[in-house]
Short mmCIF file of C-alpha atoms in Angstrom, two decimals:
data_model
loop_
_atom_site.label_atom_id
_atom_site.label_comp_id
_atom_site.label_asym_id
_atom_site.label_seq_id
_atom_site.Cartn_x
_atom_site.Cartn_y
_atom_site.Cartn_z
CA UNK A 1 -5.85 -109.91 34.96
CA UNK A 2 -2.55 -110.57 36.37
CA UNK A 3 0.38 -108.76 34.75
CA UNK A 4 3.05 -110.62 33.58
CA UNK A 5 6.83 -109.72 34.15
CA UNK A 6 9.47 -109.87 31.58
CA UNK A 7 11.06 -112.78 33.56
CA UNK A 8 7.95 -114.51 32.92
CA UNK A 9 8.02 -114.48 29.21
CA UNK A 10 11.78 -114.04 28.15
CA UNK A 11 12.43 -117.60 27.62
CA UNK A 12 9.41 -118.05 25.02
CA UNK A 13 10.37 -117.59 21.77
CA UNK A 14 13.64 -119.68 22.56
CA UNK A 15 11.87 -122.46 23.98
CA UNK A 16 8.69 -122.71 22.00
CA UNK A 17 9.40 -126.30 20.48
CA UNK A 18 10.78 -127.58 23.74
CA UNK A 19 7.28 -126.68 25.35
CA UNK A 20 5.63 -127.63 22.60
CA UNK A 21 7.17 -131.24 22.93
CA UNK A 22 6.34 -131.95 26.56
CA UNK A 23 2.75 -130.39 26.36
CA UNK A 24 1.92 -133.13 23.38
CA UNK A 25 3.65 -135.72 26.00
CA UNK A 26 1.37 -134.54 28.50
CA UNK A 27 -1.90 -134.25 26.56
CA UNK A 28 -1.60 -136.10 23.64
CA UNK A 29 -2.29 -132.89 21.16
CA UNK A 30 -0.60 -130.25 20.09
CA UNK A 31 -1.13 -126.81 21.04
CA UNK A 32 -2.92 -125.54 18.21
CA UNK A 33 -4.89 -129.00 18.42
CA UNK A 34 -6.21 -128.04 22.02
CA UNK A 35 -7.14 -125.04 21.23
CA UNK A 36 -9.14 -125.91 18.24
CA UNK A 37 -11.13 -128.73 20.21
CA UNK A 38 -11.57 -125.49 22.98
CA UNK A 39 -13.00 -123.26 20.67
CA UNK A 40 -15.27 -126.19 18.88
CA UNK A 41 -13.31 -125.87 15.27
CA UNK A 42 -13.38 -128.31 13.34
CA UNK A 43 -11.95 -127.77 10.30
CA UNK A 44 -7.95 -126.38 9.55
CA UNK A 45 -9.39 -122.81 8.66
CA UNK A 46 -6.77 -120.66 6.30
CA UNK A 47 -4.39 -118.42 7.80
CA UNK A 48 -5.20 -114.78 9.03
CA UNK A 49 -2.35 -112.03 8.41
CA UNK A 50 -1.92 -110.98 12.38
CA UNK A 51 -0.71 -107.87 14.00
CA UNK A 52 0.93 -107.64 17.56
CA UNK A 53 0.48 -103.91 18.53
CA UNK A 54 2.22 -102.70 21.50
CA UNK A 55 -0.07 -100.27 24.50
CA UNK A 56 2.08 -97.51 26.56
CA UNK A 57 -1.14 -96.50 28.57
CA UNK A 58 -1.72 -97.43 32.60
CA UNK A 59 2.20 -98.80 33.44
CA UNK A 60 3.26 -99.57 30.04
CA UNK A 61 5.03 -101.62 27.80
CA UNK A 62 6.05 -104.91 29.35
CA UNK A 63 9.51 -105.78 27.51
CA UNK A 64 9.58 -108.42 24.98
CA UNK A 65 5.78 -109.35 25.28
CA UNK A 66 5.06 -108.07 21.84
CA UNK A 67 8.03 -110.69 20.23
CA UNK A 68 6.71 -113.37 22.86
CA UNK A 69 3.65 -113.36 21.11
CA UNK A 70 4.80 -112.97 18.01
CA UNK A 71 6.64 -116.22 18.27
CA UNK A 72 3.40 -117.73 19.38
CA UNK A 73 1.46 -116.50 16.03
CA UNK A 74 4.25 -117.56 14.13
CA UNK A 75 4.68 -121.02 15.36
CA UNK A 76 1.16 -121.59 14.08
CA UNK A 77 2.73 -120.68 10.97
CA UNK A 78 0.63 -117.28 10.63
CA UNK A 79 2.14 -114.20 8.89
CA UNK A 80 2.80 -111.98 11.91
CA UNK A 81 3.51 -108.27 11.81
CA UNK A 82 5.17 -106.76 14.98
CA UNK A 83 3.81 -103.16 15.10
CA UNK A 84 6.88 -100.40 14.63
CA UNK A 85 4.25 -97.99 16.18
CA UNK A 86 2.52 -98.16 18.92
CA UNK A 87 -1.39 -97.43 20.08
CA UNK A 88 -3.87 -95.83 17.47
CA UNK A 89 -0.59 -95.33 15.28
CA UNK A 90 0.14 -99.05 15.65
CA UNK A 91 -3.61 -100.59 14.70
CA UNK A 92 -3.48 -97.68 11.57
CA UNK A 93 -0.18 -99.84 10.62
CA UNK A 94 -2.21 -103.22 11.40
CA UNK A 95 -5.04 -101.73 8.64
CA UNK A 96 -2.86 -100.28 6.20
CA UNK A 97 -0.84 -103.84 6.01
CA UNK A 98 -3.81 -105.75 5.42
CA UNK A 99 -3.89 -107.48 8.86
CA UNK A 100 -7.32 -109.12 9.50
CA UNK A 101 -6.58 -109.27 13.38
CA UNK A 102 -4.58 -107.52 15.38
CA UNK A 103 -3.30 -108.36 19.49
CA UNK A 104 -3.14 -106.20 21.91
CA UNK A 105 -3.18 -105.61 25.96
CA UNK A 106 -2.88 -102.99 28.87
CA UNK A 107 -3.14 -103.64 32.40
CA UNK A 108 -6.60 -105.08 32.24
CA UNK A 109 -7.52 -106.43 29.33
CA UNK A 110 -5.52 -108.85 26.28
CA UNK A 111 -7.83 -108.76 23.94
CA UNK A 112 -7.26 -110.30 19.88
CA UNK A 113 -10.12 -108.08 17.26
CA UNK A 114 -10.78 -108.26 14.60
CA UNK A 115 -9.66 -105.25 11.71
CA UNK A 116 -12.51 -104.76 9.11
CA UNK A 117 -14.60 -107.97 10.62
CA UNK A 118 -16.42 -107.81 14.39
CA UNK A 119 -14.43 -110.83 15.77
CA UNK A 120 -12.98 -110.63 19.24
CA UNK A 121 -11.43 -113.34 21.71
CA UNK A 122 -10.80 -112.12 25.35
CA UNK A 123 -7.39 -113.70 27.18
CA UNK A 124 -9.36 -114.91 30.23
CA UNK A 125 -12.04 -116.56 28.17
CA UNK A 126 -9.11 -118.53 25.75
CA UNK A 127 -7.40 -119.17 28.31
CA UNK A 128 -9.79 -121.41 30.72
CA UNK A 129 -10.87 -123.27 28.28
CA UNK A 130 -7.85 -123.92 26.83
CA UNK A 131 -6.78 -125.21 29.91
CA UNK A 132 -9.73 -127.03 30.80
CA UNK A 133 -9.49 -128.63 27.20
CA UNK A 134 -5.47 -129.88 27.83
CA UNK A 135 -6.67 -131.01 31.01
CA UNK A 136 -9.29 -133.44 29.46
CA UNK A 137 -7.48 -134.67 26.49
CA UNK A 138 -4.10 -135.06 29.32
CA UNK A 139 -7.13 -137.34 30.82
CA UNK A 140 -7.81 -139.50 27.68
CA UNK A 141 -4.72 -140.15 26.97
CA UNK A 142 -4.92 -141.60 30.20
CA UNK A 143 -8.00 -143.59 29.34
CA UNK A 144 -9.99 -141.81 31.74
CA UNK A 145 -13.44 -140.51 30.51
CA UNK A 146 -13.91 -137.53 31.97
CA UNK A 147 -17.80 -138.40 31.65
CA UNK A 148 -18.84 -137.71 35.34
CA UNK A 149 -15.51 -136.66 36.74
CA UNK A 150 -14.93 -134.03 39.18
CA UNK A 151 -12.65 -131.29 38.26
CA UNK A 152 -12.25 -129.08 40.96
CA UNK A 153 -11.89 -125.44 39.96
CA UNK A 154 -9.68 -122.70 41.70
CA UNK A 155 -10.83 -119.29 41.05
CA UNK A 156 -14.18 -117.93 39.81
CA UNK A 157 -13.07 -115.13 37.72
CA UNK A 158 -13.03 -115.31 33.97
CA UNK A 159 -10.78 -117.55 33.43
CA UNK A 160 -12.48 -119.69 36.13
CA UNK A 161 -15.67 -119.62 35.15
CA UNK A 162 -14.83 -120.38 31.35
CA UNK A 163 -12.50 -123.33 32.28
CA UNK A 164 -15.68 -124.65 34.38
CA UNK A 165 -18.24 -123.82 31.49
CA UNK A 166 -16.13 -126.43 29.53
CA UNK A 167 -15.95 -128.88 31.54
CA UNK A 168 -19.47 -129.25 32.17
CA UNK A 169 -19.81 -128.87 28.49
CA UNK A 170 -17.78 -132.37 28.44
CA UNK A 171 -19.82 -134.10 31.03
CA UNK A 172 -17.41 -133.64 33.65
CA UNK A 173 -18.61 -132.13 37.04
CA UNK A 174 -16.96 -128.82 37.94
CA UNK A 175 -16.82 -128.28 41.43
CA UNK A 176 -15.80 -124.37 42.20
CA UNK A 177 -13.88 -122.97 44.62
CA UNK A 178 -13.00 -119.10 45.34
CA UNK A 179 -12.12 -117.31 48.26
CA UNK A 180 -15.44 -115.24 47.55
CA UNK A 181 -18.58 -118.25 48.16
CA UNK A 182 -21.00 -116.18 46.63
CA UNK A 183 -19.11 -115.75 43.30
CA UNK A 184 -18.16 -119.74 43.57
CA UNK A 185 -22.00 -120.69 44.14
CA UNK A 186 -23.05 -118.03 41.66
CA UNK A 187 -20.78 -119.86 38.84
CA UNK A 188 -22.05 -122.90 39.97
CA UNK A 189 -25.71 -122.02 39.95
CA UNK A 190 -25.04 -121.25 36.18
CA UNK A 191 -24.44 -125.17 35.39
CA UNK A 192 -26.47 -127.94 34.89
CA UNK A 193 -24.00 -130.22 36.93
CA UNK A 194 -21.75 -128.70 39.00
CA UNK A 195 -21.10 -128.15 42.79
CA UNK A 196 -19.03 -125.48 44.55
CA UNK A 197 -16.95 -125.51 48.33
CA UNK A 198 -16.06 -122.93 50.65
CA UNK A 199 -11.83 -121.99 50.78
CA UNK A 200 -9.63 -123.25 51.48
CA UNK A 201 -9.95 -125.96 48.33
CA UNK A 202 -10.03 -129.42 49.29
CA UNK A 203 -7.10 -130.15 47.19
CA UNK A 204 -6.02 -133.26 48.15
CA UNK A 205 -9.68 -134.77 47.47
CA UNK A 206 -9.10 -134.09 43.83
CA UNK A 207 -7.32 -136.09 41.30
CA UNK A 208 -8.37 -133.43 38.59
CA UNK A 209 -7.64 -129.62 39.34
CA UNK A 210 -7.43 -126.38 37.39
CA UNK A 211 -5.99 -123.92 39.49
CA UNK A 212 -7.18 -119.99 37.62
CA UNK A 213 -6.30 -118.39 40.62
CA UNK A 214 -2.96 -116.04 40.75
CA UNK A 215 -1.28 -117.34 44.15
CA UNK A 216 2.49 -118.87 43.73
CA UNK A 217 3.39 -122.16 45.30
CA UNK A 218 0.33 -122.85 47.44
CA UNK A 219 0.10 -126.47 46.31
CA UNK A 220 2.82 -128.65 47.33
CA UNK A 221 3.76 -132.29 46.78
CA UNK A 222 1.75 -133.83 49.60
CA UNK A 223 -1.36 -132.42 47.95
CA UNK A 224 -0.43 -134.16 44.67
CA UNK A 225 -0.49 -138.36 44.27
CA UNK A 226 1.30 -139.56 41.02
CA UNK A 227 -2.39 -139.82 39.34
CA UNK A 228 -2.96 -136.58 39.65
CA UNK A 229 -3.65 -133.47 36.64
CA UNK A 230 -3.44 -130.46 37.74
CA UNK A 231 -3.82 -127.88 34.43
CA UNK A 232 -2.46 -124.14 35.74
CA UNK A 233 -3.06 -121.30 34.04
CA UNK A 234 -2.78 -119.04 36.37
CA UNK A 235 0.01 -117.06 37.20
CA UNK A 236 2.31 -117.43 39.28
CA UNK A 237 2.06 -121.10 38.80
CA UNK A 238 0.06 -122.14 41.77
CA UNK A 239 2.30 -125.51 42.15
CA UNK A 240 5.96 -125.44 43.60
CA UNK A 241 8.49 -126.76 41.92
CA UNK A 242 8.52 -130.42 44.02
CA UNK A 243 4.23 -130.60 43.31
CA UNK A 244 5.68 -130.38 39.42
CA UNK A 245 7.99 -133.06 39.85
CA UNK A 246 5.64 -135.34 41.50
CA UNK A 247 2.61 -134.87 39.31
CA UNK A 248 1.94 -133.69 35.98
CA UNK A 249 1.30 -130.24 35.96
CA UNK A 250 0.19 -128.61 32.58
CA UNK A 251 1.86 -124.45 32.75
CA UNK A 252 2.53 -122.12 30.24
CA UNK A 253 2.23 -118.32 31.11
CA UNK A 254 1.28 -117.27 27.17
CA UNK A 255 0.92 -119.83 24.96
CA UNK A 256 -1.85 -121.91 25.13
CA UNK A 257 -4.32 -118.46 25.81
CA UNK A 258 -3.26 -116.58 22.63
CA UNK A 259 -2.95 -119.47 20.63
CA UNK A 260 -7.09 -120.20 21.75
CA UNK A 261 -7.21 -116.53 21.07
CA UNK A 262 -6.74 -116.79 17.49
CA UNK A 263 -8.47 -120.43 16.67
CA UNK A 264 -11.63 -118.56 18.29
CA UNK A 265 -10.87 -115.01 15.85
CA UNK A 266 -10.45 -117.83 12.70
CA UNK A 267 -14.06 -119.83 13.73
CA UNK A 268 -15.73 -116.29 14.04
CA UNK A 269 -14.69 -115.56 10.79
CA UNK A 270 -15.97 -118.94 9.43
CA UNK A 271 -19.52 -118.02 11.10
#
């Protein structure tokens, strides 16, 4: 899991709306939308009370990343509690407020559980097919059915191989990529239709691309045509800034995973 910097996430809270408006140019759907159709809820499911604990173990606190995500709960409108305590101390605060989940991360893992329920969402998980779900409905809106459509796939790590899971889940054709063949034909070999190809990716031979790897600026404008999607979770954001100007490029370095996070939490709870 790649560790985010304050730089990355300083400018969230501020500019939620702002992102909020191009992503629903870009896709058609809001946020919360997307991450409902990832998750497979269908119905608007009541509100959780939500806790954002803070970690201090491995290197720490990263500063503001608790109020980042805050800002994400509450733009879904969710009663948020920021944790005054931290660790053990902090989910004891989560319990005795009457939270029913609570978020929290260290180096490896951002995880969202459950507090008196066994519901969990992983960050890697929410986040591919979150991504892979903006990049389909960004393809509708289009008018292209993503029935039979290659999506090529950077990465085959978690957030990888769940972006690739949902696309095949839409009738698209994943085709995998990763540095590592055996992990990109071992994803592949996992779905019903897919393919995979040796590094580096064939970039330029896709219109549709998730990038879930964590290189910066690799893919530059020549790559890109004006028809091409490229949906980029991964961070840095794999796409310099001229690729973004020429194509649309669907990048957010928080939002779209923890608000999947808690849709999934909310359609546990409903099962």
């Amino acid at each position: 899991m790649s560790r985010l910097l304050e730089s990355d996430i300083d400018l969230i809270e501020t500019q939620l709306q702002d992102y909020e408006d191009l992503f629903i140019r870009q896709t058609g759907c809001t946020m919360e939308e997307i991450a409902q159709k990832a998750v497979g809820l269908t119905v608007n499911s009541k509100r959780v009370k939500t806790a954002v604990i803070s970690v201090t173990s491995g290197l720490g606190m990263i500063t503001g990343f608790s109020q980042a995500v805050g800002a994400i709960l509450r733009h879904l409108r969710v009663e948020t509690l920021i944790g005054e305590k931290t660790d053990v101390a902090g989910l004891q605060q989560a319990y005795l407020s009457k939270c029913g989940i609570a978020f929290l991360a260290d180096d490896y893992v951002c995880a969202a559980l459950g507090i008196g329920s066994a519901v969990h969402s992983d960050n890697g998980w929410a986040t591919g097919r979150g991504f892979a779900a903006a990049i389909i409905e960004a393809m509708r809106k289009q008018g292209i059915n993503p029935l039979q459509e290659r999506v090529l796939i950077i990465g085959a790590g978690p957030v990888g191989e769940a972006a690739a899971h949902y696309i095949a889940e839409q009738q698209g054709i994943p085709v995998i990529c990763d540095l590592d063949d055996n992990k990109a034909a071992s994803l592949a070999a996992t779905l019903d239709q897919s393919a995979w190809v040796s590094a580096p990716a064939p970039i330029r031979q896709f219109t549709y691309i998730i990038d879930a790897g964590t290189t910066g600026d690799f893919i530059t404008a020549e790559d890109f045509t004006e028809k091409t999607i490229l949906a980029a979770p991964g961070m840095p954001c794999g796409a310099t800034v001229a690729a973004r100007e020429k194509a649309m490029v669907i990048h957010n370095p928080l939002e779209l995973g923890i608000i999947t996070m808690y849709f999934d939490c909310l359609k546990q709870l409903e099962d």
